């Protein structure tokens, strides 16, 4: 019996290796053929990061995280689709320029700075891999709903994480706390990170303004008070800004229907009231409402991190501008020294920092130069303009309204924060959705004239 058990234990690693060798190619084929499968892999990695705050990895000279493997897998599938898939839409030229600027900055950075360049480029690599994968598929309303469905279930998970971690910290239950004693050094109540709270805000907007999108959107409306309460309690002011932009944008792009905007405003007021009453009337939650009010006051007055971030952006722009023509055009290579000084609002004077810009546009300008920033802005302009035209058309387009609203929230969030791979999937779907409708319009128009010469696989207008 013992010898049999010993044999089984010894066989487990080989069985796992065999299973991995079979499952990984099967997953690759599935992701190659179905956008939903790849988005599920991306959302699954996102969920794992939310659960563990910091995903583990392996040491290969530098720490290679499990997220690196997942997004490298997705990136390889994207490259294979670009080269071989027959249903791959034409890439917008701006996406190609954006990827090229990234590769140049990464390549020169690896030559000059070694592995440090790869560490700095990690967030951009994640976003480009995920976005390139999503933009390699033709996108219709059903695939947009798949993304919304995944975002909804991520929010359900995030709400559960918030409740669990708040109970553990504020009860407190020391045995369940992380070794550091809290879940976030920036504030004990911030038990999930800003980019995760943004997804909560986006799903809140979908439920508030776009419930007719489908059953999941209706479910998002049902949990909207909980979602809004979570967004407020987490006190990520960048997400508050994005939600405000989402409300205004959603009301603006909503198709004109008698009483529709009034009804949405009344619904928003009701959700806010349901959310605010427990915070106001409960003695246990009064401390949370005080913290929210204090955080809002600091944001308006420019205190705390707001003033430091302005100095941060200015310092990084000065470093970029001082780098010469190459820096102006293509940016400072990943891995380059970005040390700068900002005001110390607590102790006075200045202190040295070297972290990212906390602004996607400034960071893109610094690392990818005018070429990269121009490419990104051109891409978002193409998507936003195309979506707005769909919204403003006579027949209207609910899916385009959802995408445009979520895209504008993303662009507002990028002012105080950097890029994120789930948001890159959203941007890619916006681009692919617009490109698909333009392709249909061109096909309809071409029936009235002879077919022209076949061009390159790039598009853009």
CSV table of C-alpha atoms in Angstrom, one decimal:
chain,number,residue,atom,x,y,z
A,1,UNK,CA,0.0,0.0,0.0
A,2,UNK,CA,2.8,2.4,1.0
A,3,UNK,CA,4.7,1.6,-2.2
A,4,UNK,CA,1.6,2.3,-4.3
A,5,UNK,CA,1.1,5.6,-2.5
A,6,UNK,CA,4.7,6.5,-3.0
A,7,UNK,CA,4.4,5.7,-6.8
A,8,UNK,CA,1.3,7.9,-7.0
A,9,UNK,CA,3.0,10.8,-5.3
A,10,UNK,CA,6.0,10.5,-7.6
A,11,UNK,CA,3.8,10.4,-10.6
A,12,UNK,CA,1.9,13.6,-9.8
A,13,UNK,CA,4.5,16.1,-11.2
A,14,UNK,CA,4.7,14.1,-14.4
A,15,UNK,CA,0.9,14.0,-14.7
A,16,UNK,CA,0.7,17.7,-14.1
A,17,UNK,CA,3.3,18.4,-16.8
A,18,UNK,CA,1.5,16.2,-19.2
A,19,UNK,CA,-1.9,17.9,-18.5
A,20,UNK,CA,-0.2,21.3,-18.9
A,21,UNK,CA,1.3,20.2,-22.2
A,22,UNK,CA,-2.1,19.1,-23.4
A,23,UNK,CA,-4.3,21.9,-21.9
A,24,UNK,CA,-2.1,24.9,-22.9
A,25,UNK,CA,-2.3,24.2,-26.7
A,26,UNK,CA,-6.0,23.4,-26.4
A,27,UNK,CA,-6.5,26.8,-24.6
A,28,UNK,CA,-4.4,28.5,-27.3
A,29,UNK,CA,-6.6,27.1,-30.0
A,30,UNK,CA,-9.7,28.2,-28.1
A,31,UNK,CA,-8.4,31.7,-27.6
A,32,UNK,CA,-7.3,31.9,-31.2
A,33,UNK,CA,-10.8,31.1,-32.4
A,34,UNK,CA,-13.0,32.8,-29.8
A,35,UNK,CA,-12.6,36.3,-28.4
A,36,UNK,CA,-14.7,35.4,-25.3
A,37,UNK,CA,-12.2,32.7,-24.3
A,38,UNK,CA,-9.2,35.1,-24.4
A,39,UNK,CA,-11.2,37.8,-22.6
A,40,UNK,CA,-12.0,35.2,-19.9
A,41,UNK,CA,-8.3,34.4,-19.5
A,42,UNK,CA,-7.6,38.2,-19.2
A,43,UNK,CA,-10.4,38.7,-16.7
A,44,UNK,CA,-9.4,35.6,-14.8
A,45,UNK,CA,-5.8,37.0,-14.3
A,46,UNK,CA,-7.4,40.2,-13.3
A,47,UNK,CA,-9.5,38.4,-10.7
A,48,UNK,CA,-6.4,36.6,-9.3
A,49,UNK,CA,-4.5,39.8,-9.0
A,50,UNK,CA,-7.5,41.3,-7.1
A,51,UNK,CA,-7.7,38.3,-4.7
A,52,UNK,CA,-4.0,38.2,-3.8
A,53,UNK,CA,-3.1,41.9,-4.3
A,54,UNK,CA,0.4,40.8,-5.5
A,55,UNK,CA,0.6,37.7,-7.8
A,56,UNK,CA,3.7,35.5,-7.3
A,57,UNK,CA,6.3,34.7,-9.8
A,58,UNK,CA,9.6,32.9,-10.5
A,59,UNK,CA,13.1,34.2,-10.3
A,60,UNK,CA,14.9,34.3,-13.7
A,61,UNK,CA,17.4,36.9,-13.0
A,62,UNK,CA,14.4,39.2,-12.6
A,63,UNK,CA,11.1,38.3,-11.0
A,64,UNK,CA,8.8,37.0,-13.8
A,65,UNK,CA,5.2,37.2,-12.5
A,66,UNK,CA,2.5,34.8,-13.4
A,67,UNK,CA,0.6,37.8,-15.0
A,68,UNK,CA,3.6,38.1,-17.4
A,69,UNK,CA,3.1,34.5,-18.5
A,70,UNK,CA,-0.7,35.0,-19.0
A,71,UNK,CA,-0.3,38.2,-21.0
A,72,UNK,CA,2.7,36.8,-23.0
A,73,UNK,CA,0.4,33.9,-23.9
A,74,UNK,CA,-2.3,36.4,-25.0
A,75,UNK,CA,0.3,38.4,-26.9
A,76,UNK,CA,1.5,35.3,-28.8
A,77,UNK,CA,-2.1,34.5,-29.8
A,78,UNK,CA,-2.6,38.1,-31.0
A,79,UNK,CA,0.5,37.9,-33.2
A,80,UNK,CA,-0.6,34.5,-34.6
A,81,UNK,CA,-4.0,36.0,-35.5
A,82,UNK,CA,-2.4,39.1,-37.1
A,83,UNK,CA,-0.3,36.8,-39.3
A,84,UNK,CA,-2.7,34.0,-40.1
A,85,UNK,CA,-6.3,34.6,-39.2
A,86,UNK,CA,-8.6,35.3,-42.1
A,87,UNK,CA,-11.2,37.2,-40.0
A,88,UNK,CA,-8.6,39.7,-38.5
A,89,UNK,CA,-9.8,43.3,-39.3
A,90,UNK,CA,-7.4,45.8,-40.7
A,91,UNK,CA,-5.4,47.4,-38.0
A,92,UNK,CA,-5.8,51.1,-37.5
A,93,UNK,CA,-2.5,52.8,-38.4
A,94,UNK,CA,-2.4,54.5,-35.0
A,95,UNK,CA,-2.4,51.2,-33.2
A,96,UNK,CA,0.5,50.1,-35.3
A,97,UNK,CA,2.4,53.3,-34.6
A,98,UNK,CA,1.7,52.9,-30.9
A,99,UNK,CA,3.0,49.4,-30.8
A,100,UNK,CA,6.1,50.4,-32.9
A,101,UNK,CA,6.9,53.2,-30.5
A,102,UNK,CA,6.7,50.8,-27.6
A,103,UNK,CA,9.0,48.3,-29.2
A,104,UNK,CA,11.6,50.9,-30.1
A,105,UNK,CA,11.5,52.3,-26.5
A,106,UNK,CA,11.7,48.8,-25.0
A,107,UNK,CA,14.5,47.6,-27.4
A,108,UNK,CA,16.7,50.6,-26.9
A,109,UNK,CA,16.0,50.4,-23.1
A,110,UNK,CA,17.1,46.7,-22.9
A,111,UNK,CA,20.3,47.6,-24.8
A,112,UNK,CA,21.1,50.5,-22.5
A,113,UNK,CA,19.6,49.5,-19.2
A,114,UNK,CA,19.2,45.7,-19.3
A,115,UNK,CA,16.4,44.0,-17.4
A,116,UNK,CA,15.3,47.2,-15.7
A,117,UNK,CA,13.8,48.3,-19.0
A,118,UNK,CA,11.5,45.2,-19.0
A,119,UNK,CA,10.4,46.0,-15.4
A,120,UNK,CA,9.4,49.6,-16.3
A,121,UNK,CA,7.7,48.5,-19.6
A,122,UNK,CA,5.6,45.8,-17.9
A,123,UNK,CA,2.3,47.8,-17.7
A,124,UNK,CA,2.6,48.9,-21.3
A,125,UNK,CA,3.4,45.3,-22.4
A,126,UNK,CA,0.3,44.0,-20.6
A,127,UNK,CA,-1.9,46.7,-22.3
A,128,UNK,CA,-0.5,46.2,-25.8
A,129,UNK,CA,-0.7,42.4,-25.6
A,130,UNK,CA,-4.4,42.5,-24.4
A,131,UNK,CA,-5.4,45.3,-26.7
A,132,UNK,CA,-3.7,43.7,-29.8
A,133,UNK,CA,-5.5,40.5,-29.0
A,134,UNK,CA,-9.0,42.1,-28.7
A,135,UNK,CA,-8.5,44.3,-31.8
A,136,UNK,CA,-7.6,41.2,-33.9
A,137,UNK,CA,-11.3,40.1,-33.8
A,138,UNK,CA,-14.3,41.5,-35.6
A,139,UNK,CA,-16.5,43.0,-32.9
A,140,UNK,CA,-20.2,43.1,-32.8
A,141,UNK,CA,-22.8,43.8,-30.1
A,142,UNK,CA,-22.6,40.2,-28.7
A,143,UNK,CA,-18.9,40.5,-28.1
A,144,UNK,CA,-19.3,43.8,-26.3
A,145,UNK,CA,-21.9,42.2,-24.1
A,146,UNK,CA,-19.4,39.5,-23.3
A,147,UNK,CA,-17.0,42.1,-22.0
A,148,UNK,CA,-19.7,43.8,-19.9
A,149,UNK,CA,-20.7,40.4,-18.5
A,150,UNK,CA,-17.1,39.7,-17.4
A,151,UNK,CA,-16.8,43.2,-15.9
A,152,UNK,CA,-20.0,42.6,-13.9
A,153,UNK,CA,-18.8,39.3,-12.4
A,154,UNK,CA,-15.5,40.9,-11.6
A,155,UNK,CA,-17.4,43.6,-9.7
A,156,UNK,CA,-19.4,41.0,-7.8
A,157,UNK,CA,-16.0,39.5,-6.8
A,158,UNK,CA,-14.6,42.9,-5.9
A,159,UNK,CA,-17.5,43.7,-3.7
A,160,UNK,CA,-17.1,40.4,-1.9
A,161,UNK,CA,-13.4,41.2,-1.4
A,162,UNK,CA,-14.1,44.6,-0.1
A,163,UNK,CA,-16.6,43.4,2.5
A,164,UNK,CA,-14.3,40.6,3.6
A,165,UNK,CA,-11.3,42.8,4.0
A,166,UNK,CA,-13.2,45.6,5.8
A,167,UNK,CA,-14.5,43.1,8.3
A,168,UNK,CA,-11.1,41.6,8.9
A,169,UNK,CA,-9.4,45.0,9.3
A,170,UNK,CA,-12.0,46.9,11.3
A,171,UNK,CA,-13.2,44.1,13.5
A,172,UNK,CA,-10.2,43.4,13.7
A,173,UNK,CA,-9.2,39.8,13.1
A,174,UNK,CA,-5.4,39.9,13.3
A,175,UNK,CA,-4.9,36.3,12.3
A,176,UNK,CA,-6.4,37.0,8.9
A,177,UNK,CA,-4.6,40.2,8.2
A,178,UNK,CA,-1.6,40.3,5.9
A,179,UNK,CA,1.8,40.6,7.5
A,180,UNK,CA,1.9,44.3,6.9
A,181,UNK,CA,-1.2,44.8,9.1
A,182,UNK,CA,-3.3,46.3,6.4
A,183,UNK,CA,-4.2,45.8,2.7
A,184,UNK,CA,-2.9,49.1,1.3
A,185,UNK,CA,-0.2,51.4,2.6
A,186,UNK,CA,-2.0,54.4,1.0
A,187,UNK,CA,-5.0,53.9,3.3
A,188,UNK,CA,-6.5,51.1,5.3
A,189,UNK,CA,-10.0,51.5,3.7
A,190,UNK,CA,-8.6,51.1,0.2
A,191,UNK,CA,-8.7,47.4,0.2
A,192,UNK,CA,-8.8,47.1,-3.6
A,193,UNK,CA,-6.7,49.2,-6.0
A,194,UNK,CA,-7.7,52.2,-8.1
A,195,UNK,CA,-7.9,50.4,-11.4
A,196,UNK,CA,-10.2,47.7,-9.9
A,197,UNK,CA,-12.4,50.4,-8.3
A,198,UNK,CA,-12.6,51.9,-11.8
A,199,UNK,CA,-14.3,48.7,-13.1
A,200,UNK,CA,-16.7,49.0,-10.2
A,201,UNK,CA,-17.5,52.6,-11.3
A,202,UNK,CA,-17.9,51.6,-15.0
A,203,UNK,CA,-20.3,48.7,-14.1
A,204,UNK,CA,-22.3,51.2,-11.9
A,205,UNK,CA,-22.7,53.5,-14.9
A,206,UNK,CA,-23.8,50.6,-17.1
A,207,UNK,CA,-26.5,49.6,-14.6
A,208,UNK,CA,-27.6,53.2,-14.0
A,209,UNK,CA,-27.9,54.4,-17.6
A,210,UNK,CA,-27.8,51.3,-19.9
A,211,UNK,CA,-29.9,48.6,-18.2
A,212,UNK,CA,-31.7,47.8,-21.6
A,213,UNK,CA,-28.3,46.4,-22.8
A,214,UNK,CA,-29.2,43.0,-21.4
A,215,UNK,CA,-29.9,40.9,-18.3
A,216,UNK,CA,-26.4,41.5,-16.8
A,217,UNK,CA,-26.8,45.2,-17.2
A,218,UNK,CA,-30.2,45.0,-15.4
A,219,UNK,CA,-28.5,43.0,-12.6
A,220,UNK,CA,-25.9,45.8,-12.5
A,221,UNK,CA,-28.7,48.3,-11.9
A,222,UNK,CA,-30.0,46.1,-9.0
A,223,UNK,CA,-26.6,46.2,-7.2
A,224,UNK,CA,-25.9,49.8,-8.1
A,225,UNK,CA,-26.4,51.1,-4.6
A,226,UNK,CA,-23.8,48.6,-3.3
A,227,UNK,CA,-21.4,49.4,-6.1
A,228,UNK,CA,-21.7,53.2,-5.6
A,229,UNK,CA,-21.2,52.7,-1.9
A,230,UNK,CA,-18.1,50.7,-2.5
A,231,UNK,CA,-16.7,53.3,-4.9
A,232,UNK,CA,-17.3,56.1,-2.4
A,233,UNK,CA,-15.9,54.2,0.6
A,234,UNK,CA,-12.7,53.2,-1.3
A,235,UNK,CA,-11.9,56.9,-1.6
A,236,UNK,CA,-10.1,56.6,-4.9
A,237,UNK,CA,-10.7,60.2,-6.1
A,238,UNK,CA,-9.6,59.4,-9.6
A,239,UNK,CA,-12.5,56.9,-9.8
A,240,UNK,CA,-14.9,59.5,-8.4
A,241,UNK,CA,-13.8,61.8,-11.3
A,242,UNK,CA,-14.3,58.9,-13.8
A,243,UNK,CA,-17.8,58.2,-12.4
A,244,UNK,CA,-18.8,61.9,-12.7
A,245,UNK,CA,-17.6,61.9,-16.3
A,246,UNK,CA,-19.6,58.7,-16.9
A,247,UNK,CA,-22.8,60.2,-15.6
A,248,UNK,CA,-22.4,63.3,-17.7
A,249,UNK,CA,-21.3,61.4,-20.8
A,250,UNK,CA,-24.0,58.8,-20.4
A,251,UNK,CA,-26.8,61.4,-20.2
A,252,UNK,CA,-25.3,63.3,-23.1
A,253,UNK,CA,-25.0,60.3,-25.5
A,254,UNK,CA,-28.3,58.7,-24.4
A,255,UNK,CA,-30.7,58.4,-27.3
A,256,UNK,CA,-33.3,61.2,-27.1
A,257,UNK,CA,-36.5,59.7,-25.8
A,258,UNK,CA,-39.4,61.4,-24.1
A,259,UNK,CA,-38.6,61.6,-20.4
A,260,UNK,CA,-35.6,59.2,-20.7
A,261,UNK,CA,-33.0,61.7,-19.3
A,262,UNK,CA,-35.4,62.9,-16.5
A,263,UNK,CA,-36.0,59.3,-15.5
A,264,UNK,CA,-32.3,58.5,-15.4
A,265,UNK,CA,-31.6,61.6,-13.3
A,266,UNK,CA,-34.3,60.5,-10.9
A,267,UNK,CA,-32.9,57.0,-10.8
A,268,UNK,CA,-29.5,58.4,-10.0
A,269,UNK,CA,-30.9,60.5,-7.2
A,270,UNK,CA,-32.7,57.4,-5.8
A,271,UNK,CA,-29.5,55.3,-5.9
A,272,UNK,CA,-27.5,58.1,-4.3
A,273,UNK,CA,-30.1,58.4,-1.5
A,274,UNK,CA,-30.1,54.6,-0.9
A,275,UNK,CA,-26.3,54.7,-0.7
A,276,UNK,CA,-26.0,57.8,1.4
A,277,UNK,CA,-28.7,57.0,4.1
A,278,UNK,CA,-26.8,54.1,5.8
A,279,UNK,CA,-23.6,56.2,5.7
A,280,UNK,CA,-25.4,59.1,7.3
A,281,UNK,CA,-27.7,57.5,9.8
A,282,UNK,CA,-25.6,54.5,11.0
A,283,UNK,CA,-23.2,55.3,13.9
A,284,UNK,CA,-21.0,52.4,12.8
A,285,UNK,CA,-20.7,53.9,9.3
A,286,UNK,CA,-20.5,57.6,10.2
A,287,UNK,CA,-16.7,57.4,10.3
A,288,UNK,CA,-16.7,56.3,6.6
A,289,UNK,CA,-18.9,59.2,5.6
A,290,UNK,CA,-16.5,61.6,7.5
A,291,UNK,CA,-13.6,60.1,5.6
A,292,UNK,CA,-15.3,60.5,2.3
A,293,UNK,CA,-16.1,64.1,3.0
A,294,UNK,CA,-12.6,64.8,4.1
A,295,UNK,CA,-11.1,63.2,1.0
A,296,UNK,CA,-13.4,65.2,-1.2
A,297,UNK,CA,-12.3,68.5,0.6
A,298,UNK,CA,-8.7,67.6,0.0
A,299,UNK,CA,-9.2,67.0,-3.6
A,300,UNK,CA,-11.0,70.3,-4.1
A,301,UNK,CA,-8.3,72.2,-2.2
A,302,UNK,CA,-5.4,70.4,-4.0
A,303,UNK,CA,-4.0,69.0,-0.8
A,304,UNK,CA,-2.3,65.6,-0.3
A,305,UNK,CA,-1.4,63.7,-3.4
A,306,UNK,CA,-3.1,66.1,-5.8
A,307,UNK,CA,-0.4,68.8,-5.4
A,308,UNK,CA,2.4,66.2,-5.5
A,309,UNK,CA,1.1,64.7,-8.7
A,310,UNK,CA,1.1,68.1,-10.4
A,311,UNK,CA,4.8,68.5,-9.5
A,312,UNK,CA,5.4,64.9,-10.6
A,313,UNK,CA,4.0,65.5,-14.0
A,314,UNK,CA,5.9,68.8,-14.5
A,315,UNK,CA,9.2,67.1,-13.4
A,316,UNK,CA,8.8,64.2,-15.8
A,317,UNK,CA,7.9,66.6,-18.7
A,318,UNK,CA,11.1,68.6,-18.0
A,319,UNK,CA,13.2,65.4,-18.2
A,320,UNK,CA,11.5,64.4,-21.5
A,321,UNK,CA,12.0,67.9,-23.0
A,322,UNK,CA,15.7,68.0,-21.9
A,323,UNK,CA,16.5,64.7,-23.6
A,324,UNK,CA,17.0,66.1,-27.1
A,325,UNK,CA,15.4,65.4,-30.5
A,326,UNK,CA,15.3,61.7,-30.0
A,327,UNK,CA,13.5,62.0,-26.7
A,328,UNK,CA,11.0,64.5,-28.1
A,329,UNK,CA,10.1,62.2,-31.0
A,330,UNK,CA,10.3,58.7,-29.4
A,331,UNK,CA,10.6,59.4,-25.7
A,332,UNK,CA,13.1,58.3,-23.1
A,333,UNK,CA,13.8,54.5,-23.3
A,334,UNK,CA,12.3,52.2,-20.7
A,335,UNK,CA,14.8,51.8,-17.9
A,336,UNK,CA,16.1,55.3,-18.1
A,337,UNK,CA,16.6,57.3,-14.9
A,338,UNK,CA,13.4,59.3,-14.1
A,339,UNK,CA,14.5,60.6,-10.7
A,340,UNK,CA,12.9,64.0,-9.9
A,341,UNK,CA,12.0,66.2,-7.0
A,342,UNK,CA,8.5,67.2,-5.8
A,343,UNK,CA,7.1,69.3,-3.0
A,344,UNK,CA,6.7,67.6,0.4
A,345,UNK,CA,3.3,68.8,1.6
A,346,UNK,CA,3.8,67.2,5.0
A,347,UNK,CA,7.3,68.0,6.1
A,348,UNK,CA,8.0,71.0,3.7
A,349,UNK,CA,10.8,71.3,1.2
A,350,UNK,CA,11.2,68.8,-1.5
A,351,UNK,CA,11.8,65.0,-1.7
A,352,UNK,CA,13.1,62.7,-4.4
A,353,UNK,CA,10.9,60.3,-6.3
A,354,UNK,CA,11.4,57.9,-9.2
A,355,UNK,CA,8.0,56.2,-9.7
A,356,UNK,CA,5.7,56.5,-12.6
A,357,UNK,CA,3.9,59.7,-13.6
A,358,UNK,CA,0.4,58.8,-12.2
A,359,UNK,CA,-0.8,60.1,-15.6
A,360,UNK,CA,-1.0,57.9,-18.7
A,361,UNK,CA,-0.6,60.8,-21.1
A,362,UNK,CA,2.5,62.2,-19.4
A,363,UNK,CA,4.0,58.7,-19.0
A,364,UNK,CA,3.3,57.9,-22.6
A,365,UNK,CA,5.0,61.2,-23.7
A,366,UNK,CA,8.0,60.4,-21.5
A,367,UNK,CA,8.5,56.8,-22.7
A,368,UNK,CA,7.1,56.9,-26.2
A,369,UNK,CA,7.5,60.5,-27.2
A,370,UNK,CA,5.3,62.6,-29.4
A,371,UNK,CA,5.0,59.6,-31.8
A,372,UNK,CA,3.5,57.4,-29.1
A,373,UNK,CA,1.2,60.1,-27.6
A,374,UNK,CA,0.0,61.2,-31.0
A,375,UNK,CA,-0.7,57.5,-31.9
A,376,UNK,CA,-2.7,57.0,-28.7
A,377,UNK,CA,-4.7,60.2,-29.0
A,378,UNK,CA,-5.4,59.5,-32.7
A,379,UNK,CA,-6.7,56.0,-31.8
A,380,UNK,CA,-9.0,57.3,-29.1
A,381,UNK,CA,-10.2,60.1,-31.3
A,382,UNK,CA,-11.0,57.6,-34.1
A,383,UNK,CA,-12.9,55.4,-31.6
A,384,UNK,CA,-14.7,58.2,-29.9
A,385,UNK,CA,-15.7,60.0,-33.1
A,386,UNK,CA,-16.9,56.8,-34.7
A,387,UNK,CA,-18.9,55.8,-31.6
A,388,UNK,CA,-20.5,59.2,-31.4
A,389,UNK,CA,-21.6,59.0,-35.0
A,390,UNK,CA,-23.3,55.7,-34.3
A,391,UNK,CA,-25.0,57.2,-31.3
A,392,UNK,CA,-26.2,60.3,-33.2
A,393,UNK,CA,-27.5,58.3,-36.2
A,394,UNK,CA,-31.2,58.1,-36.8
A,395,UNK,CA,-31.5,54.5,-35.7
A,396,UNK,CA,-29.3,55.1,-32.7
A,397,UNK,CA,-26.9,52.4,-31.2
A,398,UNK,CA,-27.2,51.4,-27.6
A,399,UNK,CA,-23.9,49.4,-27.7
A,400,UNK,CA,-22.1,52.4,-29.1
A,401,UNK,CA,-23.5,54.6,-26.3
A,402,UNK,CA,-22.2,52.1,-23.7
A,403,UNK,CA,-18.8,51.9,-25.3
A,404,UNK,CA,-18.4,55.7,-25.7
A,405,UNK,CA,-19.4,56.3,-22.1
A,406,UNK,CA,-17.0,53.7,-20.8
A,407,UNK,CA,-14.2,55.0,-23.1
A,408,UNK,CA,-14.7,58.6,-21.8
A,409,UNK,CA,-14.5,57.3,-18.2
A,410,UNK,CA,-11.3,55.6,-19.1
A,411,UNK,CA,-9.8,58.7,-20.7
A,412,UNK,CA,-10.7,60.8,-17.6
A,413,UNK,CA,-9.2,58.1,-15.3
A,414,UNK,CA,-5.9,58.2,-17.3
A,415,UNK,CA,-5.4,61.8,-16.1
A,416,UNK,CA,-4.4,60.8,-12.6
A,417,UNK,CA,-3.4,57.1,-13.3
A,418,UNK,CA,-1.6,54.9,-15.8
A,419,UNK,CA,-2.6,52.3,-18.3
A,420,UNK,CA,-4.3,49.0,-17.4
A,421,UNK,CA,-4.7,45.9,-19.5
A,422,UNK,CA,-8.5,45.4,-19.0
A,423,UNK,CA,-9.0,49.0,-20.0
A,424,UNK,CA,-6.9,48.3,-23.1
A,425,UNK,CA,-9.3,45.5,-24.0
A,426,UNK,CA,-12.1,48.1,-23.8
A,427,UNK,CA,-10.3,50.5,-26.0
A,428,UNK,CA,-9.6,47.8,-28.6
A,429,UNK,CA,-13.2,46.7,-28.7
A,430,UNK,CA,-14.2,50.4,-29.3
A,431,UNK,CA,-11.8,50.6,-32.2
A,432,UNK,CA,-12.8,47.2,-33.7
A,433,UNK,CA,-16.5,48.0,-33.3
A,434,UNK,CA,-16.2,51.3,-35.2
A,435,UNK,CA,-14.0,49.7,-37.8
A,436,UNK,CA,-16.5,46.9,-38.3
A,437,UNK,CA,-19.4,49.3,-39.0
A,438,UNK,CA,-17.2,51.4,-41.3
A,439,UNK,CA,-16.4,48.2,-43.2
A,440,UNK,CA,-20.1,47.4,-43.6
A,441,UNK,CA,-20.7,51.0,-44.8
A,442,UNK,CA,-17.9,50.8,-47.3
A,443,UNK,CA,-19.1,47.5,-48.6
A,444,UNK,CA,-22.6,48.9,-49.1
A,445,UNK,CA,-21.2,51.9,-50.9
A,446,UNK,CA,-18.9,49.9,-53.2
A,447,UNK,CA,-21.9,48.0,-54.7
A,448,UNK,CA,-22.6,51.1,-56.7
A,449,UNK,CA,-19.1,51.4,-58.2
A,450,UNK,CA,-16.4,49.0,-59.6
A,451,UNK,CA,-14.1,47.4,-57.1
A,452,UNK,CA,-10.9,49.3,-56.6
A,453,UNK,CA,-7.4,48.1,-56.2
A,454,UNK,CA,-6.7,46.1,-53.0
A,455,UNK,CA,-4.7,48.1,-50.4
A,456,UNK,CA,-2.6,47.3,-47.4
A,457,UNK,CA,-4.1,45.8,-44.2
A,458,UNK,CA,-4.2,49.2,-42.5
A,459,UNK,CA,-7.1,51.5,-42.0
A,460,UNK,CA,-7.9,54.8,-40.4
A,461,UNK,CA,-9.8,57.9,-41.0
